[in-house]
CSV table of C-alpha atoms in Angstrom, one decimal:
chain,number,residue,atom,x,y,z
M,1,UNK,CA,24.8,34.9,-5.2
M,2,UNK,CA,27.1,38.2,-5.1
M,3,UNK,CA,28.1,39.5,-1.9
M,4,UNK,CA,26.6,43.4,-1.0
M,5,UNK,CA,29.5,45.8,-2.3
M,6,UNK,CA,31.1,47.2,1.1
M,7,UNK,CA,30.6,50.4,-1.0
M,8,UNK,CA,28.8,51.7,-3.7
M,9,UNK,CA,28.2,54.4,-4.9
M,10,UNK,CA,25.1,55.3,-7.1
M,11,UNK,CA,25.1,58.2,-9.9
M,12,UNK,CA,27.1,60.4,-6.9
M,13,UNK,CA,27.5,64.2,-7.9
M,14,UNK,CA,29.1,66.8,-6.2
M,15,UNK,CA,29.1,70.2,-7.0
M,16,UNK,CA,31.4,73.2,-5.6
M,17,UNK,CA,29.1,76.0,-6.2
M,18,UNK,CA,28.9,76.2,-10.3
M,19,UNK,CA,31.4,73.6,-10.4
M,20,UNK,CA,31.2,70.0,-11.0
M,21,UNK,CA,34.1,67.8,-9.4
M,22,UNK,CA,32.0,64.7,-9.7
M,23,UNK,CA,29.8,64.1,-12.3
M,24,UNK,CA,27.2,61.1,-11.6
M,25,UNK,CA,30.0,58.3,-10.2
M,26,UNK,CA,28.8,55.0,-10.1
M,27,UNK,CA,31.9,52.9,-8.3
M,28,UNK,CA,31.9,50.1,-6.0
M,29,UNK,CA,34.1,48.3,-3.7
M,30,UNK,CA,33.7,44.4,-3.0
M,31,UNK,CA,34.7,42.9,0.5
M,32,UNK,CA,38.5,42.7,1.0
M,33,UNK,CA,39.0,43.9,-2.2
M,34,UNK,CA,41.7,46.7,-2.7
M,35,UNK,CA,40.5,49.6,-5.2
M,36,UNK,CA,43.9,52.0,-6.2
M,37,UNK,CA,42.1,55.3,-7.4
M,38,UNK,CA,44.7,57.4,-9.6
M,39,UNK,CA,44.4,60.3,-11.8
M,40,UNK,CA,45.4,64.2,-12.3
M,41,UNK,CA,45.1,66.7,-9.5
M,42,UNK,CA,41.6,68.2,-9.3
M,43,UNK,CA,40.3,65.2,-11.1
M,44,UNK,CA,37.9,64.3,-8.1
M,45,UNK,CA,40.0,61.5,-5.9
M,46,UNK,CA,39.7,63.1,-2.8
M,47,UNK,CA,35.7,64.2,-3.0
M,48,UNK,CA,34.8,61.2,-3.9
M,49,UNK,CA,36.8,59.7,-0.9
M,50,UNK,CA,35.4,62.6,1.0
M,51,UNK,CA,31.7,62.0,0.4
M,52,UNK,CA,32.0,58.1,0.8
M,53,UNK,CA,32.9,59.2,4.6
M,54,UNK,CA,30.5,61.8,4.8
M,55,UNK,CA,33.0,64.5,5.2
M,56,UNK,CA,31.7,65.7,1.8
M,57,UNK,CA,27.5,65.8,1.5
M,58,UNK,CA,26.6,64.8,-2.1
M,59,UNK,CA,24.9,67.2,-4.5
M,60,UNK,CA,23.0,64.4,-5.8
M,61,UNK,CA,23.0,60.6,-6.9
M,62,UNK,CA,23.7,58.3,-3.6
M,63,UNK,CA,26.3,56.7,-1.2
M,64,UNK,CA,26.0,53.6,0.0
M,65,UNK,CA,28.3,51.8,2.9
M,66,UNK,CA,27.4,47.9,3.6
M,67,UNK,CA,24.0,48.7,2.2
M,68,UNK,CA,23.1,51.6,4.4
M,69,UNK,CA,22.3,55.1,2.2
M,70,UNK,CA,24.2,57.7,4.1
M,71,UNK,CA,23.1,60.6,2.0
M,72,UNK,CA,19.4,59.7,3.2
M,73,UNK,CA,19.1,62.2,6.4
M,74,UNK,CA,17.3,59.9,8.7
M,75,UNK,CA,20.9,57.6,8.7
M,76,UNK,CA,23.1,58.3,11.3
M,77,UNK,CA,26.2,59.4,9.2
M,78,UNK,CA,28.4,58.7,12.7
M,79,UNK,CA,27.2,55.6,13.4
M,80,UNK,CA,28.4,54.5,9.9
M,81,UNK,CA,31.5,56.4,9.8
M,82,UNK,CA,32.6,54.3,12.9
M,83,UNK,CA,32.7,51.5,10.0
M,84,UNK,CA,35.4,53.8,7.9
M,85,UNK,CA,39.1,54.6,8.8
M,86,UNK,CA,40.4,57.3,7.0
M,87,UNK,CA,43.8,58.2,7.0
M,88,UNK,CA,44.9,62.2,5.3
M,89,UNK,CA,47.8,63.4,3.8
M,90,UNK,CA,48.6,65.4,6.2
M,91,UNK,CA,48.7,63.4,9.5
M,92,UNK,CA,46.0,65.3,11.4
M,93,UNK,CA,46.9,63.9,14.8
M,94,UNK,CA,46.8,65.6,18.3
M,95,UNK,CA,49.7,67.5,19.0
M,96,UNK,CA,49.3,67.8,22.6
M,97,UNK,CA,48.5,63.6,23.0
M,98,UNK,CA,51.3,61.0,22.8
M,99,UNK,CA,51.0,58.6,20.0
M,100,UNK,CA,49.5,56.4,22.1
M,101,UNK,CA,47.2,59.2,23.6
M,102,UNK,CA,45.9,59.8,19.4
M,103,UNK,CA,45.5,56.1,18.7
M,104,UNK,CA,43.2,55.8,21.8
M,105,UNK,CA,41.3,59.0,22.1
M,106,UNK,CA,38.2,57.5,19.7
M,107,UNK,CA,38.0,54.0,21.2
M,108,UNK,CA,37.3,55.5,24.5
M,109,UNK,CA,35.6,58.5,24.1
M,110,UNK,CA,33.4,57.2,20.8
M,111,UNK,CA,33.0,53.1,21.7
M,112,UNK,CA,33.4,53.8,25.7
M,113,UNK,CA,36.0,51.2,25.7
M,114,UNK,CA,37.6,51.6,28.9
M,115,UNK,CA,41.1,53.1,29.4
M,116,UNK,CA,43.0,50.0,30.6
M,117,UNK,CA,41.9,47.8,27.2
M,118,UNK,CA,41.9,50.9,24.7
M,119,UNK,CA,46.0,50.8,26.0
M,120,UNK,CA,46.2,47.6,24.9
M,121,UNK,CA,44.8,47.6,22.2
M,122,UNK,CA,46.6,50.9,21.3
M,123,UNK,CA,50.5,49.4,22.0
M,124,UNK,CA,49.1,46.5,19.9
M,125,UNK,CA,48.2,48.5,17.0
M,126,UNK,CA,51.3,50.7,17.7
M,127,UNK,CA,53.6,47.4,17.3
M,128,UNK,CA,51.8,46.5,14.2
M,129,UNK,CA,53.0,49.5,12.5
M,130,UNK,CA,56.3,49.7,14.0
M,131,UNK,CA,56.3,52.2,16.9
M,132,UNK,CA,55.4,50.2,19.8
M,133,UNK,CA,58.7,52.1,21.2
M,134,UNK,CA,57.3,55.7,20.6
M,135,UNK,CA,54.1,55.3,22.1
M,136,UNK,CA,54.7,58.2,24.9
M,137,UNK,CA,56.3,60.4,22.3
M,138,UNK,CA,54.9,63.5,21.0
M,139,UNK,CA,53.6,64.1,17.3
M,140,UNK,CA,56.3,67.1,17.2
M,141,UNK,CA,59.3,64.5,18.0
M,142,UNK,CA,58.1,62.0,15.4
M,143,UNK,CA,59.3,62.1,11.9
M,144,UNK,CA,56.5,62.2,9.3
M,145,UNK,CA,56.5,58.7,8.1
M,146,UNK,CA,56.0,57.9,11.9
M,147,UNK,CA,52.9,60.4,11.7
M,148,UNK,CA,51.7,58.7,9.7
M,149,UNK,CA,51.9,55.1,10.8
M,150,UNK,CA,50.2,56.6,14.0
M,151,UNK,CA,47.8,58.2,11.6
M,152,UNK,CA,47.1,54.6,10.2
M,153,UNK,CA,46.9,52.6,14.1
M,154,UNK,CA,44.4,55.4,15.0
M,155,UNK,CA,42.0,54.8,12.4
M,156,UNK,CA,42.3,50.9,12.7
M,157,UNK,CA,41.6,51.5,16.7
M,158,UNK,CA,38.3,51.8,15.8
M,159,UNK,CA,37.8,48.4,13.8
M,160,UNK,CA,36.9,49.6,10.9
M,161,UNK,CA,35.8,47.4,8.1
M,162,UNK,CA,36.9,49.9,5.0
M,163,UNK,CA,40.4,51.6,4.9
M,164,UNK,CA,39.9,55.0,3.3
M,165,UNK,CA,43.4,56.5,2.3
M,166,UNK,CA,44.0,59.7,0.7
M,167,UNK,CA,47.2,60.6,-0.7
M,168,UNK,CA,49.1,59.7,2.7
M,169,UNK,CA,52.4,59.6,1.3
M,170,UNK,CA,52.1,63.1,-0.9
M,171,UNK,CA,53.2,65.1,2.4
M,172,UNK,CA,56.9,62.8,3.2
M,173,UNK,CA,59.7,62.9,2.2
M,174,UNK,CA,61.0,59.8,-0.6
M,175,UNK,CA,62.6,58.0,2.1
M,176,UNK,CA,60.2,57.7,4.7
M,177,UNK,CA,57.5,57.0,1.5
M,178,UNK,CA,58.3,53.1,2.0
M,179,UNK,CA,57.6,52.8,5.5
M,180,UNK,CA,53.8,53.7,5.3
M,181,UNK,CA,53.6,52.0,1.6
M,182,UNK,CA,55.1,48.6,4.1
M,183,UNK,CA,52.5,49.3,7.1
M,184,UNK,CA,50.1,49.7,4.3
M,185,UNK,CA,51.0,46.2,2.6
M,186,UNK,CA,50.3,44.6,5.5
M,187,UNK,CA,46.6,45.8,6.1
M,188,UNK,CA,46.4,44.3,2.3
M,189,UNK,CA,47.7,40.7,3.8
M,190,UNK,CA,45.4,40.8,6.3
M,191,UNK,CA,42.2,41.2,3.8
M,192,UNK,CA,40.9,44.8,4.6
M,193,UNK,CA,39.0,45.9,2.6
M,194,UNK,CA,40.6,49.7,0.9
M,195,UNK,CA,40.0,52.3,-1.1
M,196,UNK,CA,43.6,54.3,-1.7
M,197,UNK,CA,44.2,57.6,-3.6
M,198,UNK,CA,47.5,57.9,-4.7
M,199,UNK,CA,50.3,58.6,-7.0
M,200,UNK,CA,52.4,55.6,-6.0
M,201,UNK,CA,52.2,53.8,-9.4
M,202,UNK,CA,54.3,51.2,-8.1
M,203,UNK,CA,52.3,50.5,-4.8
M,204,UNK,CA,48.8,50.2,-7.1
M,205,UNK,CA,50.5,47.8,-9.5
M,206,UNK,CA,51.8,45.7,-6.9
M,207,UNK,CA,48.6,45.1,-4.6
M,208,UNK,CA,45.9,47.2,-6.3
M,209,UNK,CA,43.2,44.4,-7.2
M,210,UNK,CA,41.3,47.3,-9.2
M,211,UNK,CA,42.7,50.5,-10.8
M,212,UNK,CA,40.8,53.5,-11.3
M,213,UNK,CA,41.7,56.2,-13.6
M,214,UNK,CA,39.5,59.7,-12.6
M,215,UNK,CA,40.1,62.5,-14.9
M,216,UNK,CA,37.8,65.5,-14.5
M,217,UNK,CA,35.2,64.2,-12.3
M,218,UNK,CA,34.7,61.1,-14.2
M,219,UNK,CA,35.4,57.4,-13.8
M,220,UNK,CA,37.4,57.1,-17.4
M,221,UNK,CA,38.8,53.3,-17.4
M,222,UNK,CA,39.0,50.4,-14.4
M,223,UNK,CA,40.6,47.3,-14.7
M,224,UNK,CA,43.2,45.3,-13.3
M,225,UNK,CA,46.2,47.5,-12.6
M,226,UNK,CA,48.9,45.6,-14.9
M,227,UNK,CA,46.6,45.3,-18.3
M,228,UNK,CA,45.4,49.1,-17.3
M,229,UNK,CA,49.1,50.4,-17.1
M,230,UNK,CA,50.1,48.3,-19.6
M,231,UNK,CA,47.2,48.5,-22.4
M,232,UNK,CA,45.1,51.7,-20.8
M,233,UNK,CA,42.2,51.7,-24.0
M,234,UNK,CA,41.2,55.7,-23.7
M,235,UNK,CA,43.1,58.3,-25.0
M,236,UNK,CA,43.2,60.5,-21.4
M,237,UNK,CA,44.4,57.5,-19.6
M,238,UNK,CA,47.5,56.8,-22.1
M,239,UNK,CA,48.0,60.2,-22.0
M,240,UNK,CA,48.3,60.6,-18.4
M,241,UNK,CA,50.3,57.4,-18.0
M,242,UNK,CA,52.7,58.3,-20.5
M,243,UNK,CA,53.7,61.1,-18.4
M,244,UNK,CA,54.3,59.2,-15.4
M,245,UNK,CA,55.4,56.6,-16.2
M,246,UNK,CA,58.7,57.3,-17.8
M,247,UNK,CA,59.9,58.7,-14.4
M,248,UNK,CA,59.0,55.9,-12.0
């Protein structure tokens, strides 16, 4: 007997006024099972990200999490969010609360965990990505890479069992790239279940247990990420990869 797909999505379309970013996706995503979504910009990476966590309503088709149909309007959409982390490019954290104030804000004021245990929790989380010594500073006296570490402890405060990542490494710098790729790594270790967007070709061929290749609001080719890079069978995805590849 197959497990339920943590995700799934069924025929999912969305549409922009006339225009159609994604045109009837079916995808899914297996328990601890790490899917590396890749493809051109304005291919449809981030909606379809976006409308797995609700921040994006589908035109049509549906959405599944752990079974549940979020684009049916009697489901709670933030009851099931609680059950995503998502993690942007571009940080999105609280400049006026410490790290430690942004990795704890949701536990309390979403889950009611009291204060005392969502600081635990929070200089646990903090340690596991590295910054266990930055906890009282300030989003402005961080670099970016740090950001986004905090970025990734926040949305794990909340237990979720789906990481949701969207081009988090787009916004740094090449140096500081590695350290949220490493923090990253480690959620893979661990068994958590992901869905990343990137343009790391070396980061989906090393843990990515399925590559997807989007171009223009379709799913083109999926497969394992070496025989994908190495063999890709359509035309748009050799294309594409002949591009890229010959800088990495």
């Amino acid at each position: 007997m197959t497990e339920e797909p943590m995700i799934r999505t069924v025929k999912l379309v969305k549409k922009f006024g006339h225009h159609e970013v994604l045109k009837g996706i079916d995808f899914e995503v297996q328990p601890s099972e790490v899917v590396v979504v890749v493809g051109p910009s304005g291919s449809g990476k981030s909606t379809l990200l976006r409308c797995i966590n609700g921040l994006e309503h589908a035109t049509g088709g549906h959405v599944y999490v752990e079974g549940v149909d979020i684009t049916d309007h009697d489901t709670d959409i933030n009851q099931v969010r609680q059950k995503l982390g998502m993690v942007f490019q571009d940080f999105n954290l609280f400049p006026h609360l410490t790290a430690l104030g942004n990795v704890t804000l949701a536990p309390v004021r979403v889950k009611k965990v009291n204060e005392e245990d969502a600081d635990r929790r929070g200089i646990e989380l903090l340690d596991k990505v590295g910054l266990k010594e930055k906890a009282d500073s300030y989003p402005a006296h961080l670099s970016g890479g740090q950001q986004q570490r905090v970025a990734i402890a926040r949305a794990f405060a909340m237990d979720p069992d789906v990481m949701l990542f969207d081009e988090v490494t787009s916004a740094l710098d090449p140096e500081l790239v590695k350290e949220v790729l490493d923090t990253m790594k480690d959620l893979v270790r661990e068994g958590m279940t992901m869905i990343v967007v990137t343009h790391e070709m070396g980061f989906a061929k090393e843990v990515g247990d399925r590559l997807v290749f989007m171009d223009e609001g379709e799913i083109v080719e999926e497969g394992e990420p070496a025989e994908v890079f190495t063999n890709p069978r359509n035309p748009r995805t050799r294309e594409f990869f002949s591009k890229i590849l010959t800088h990495m």
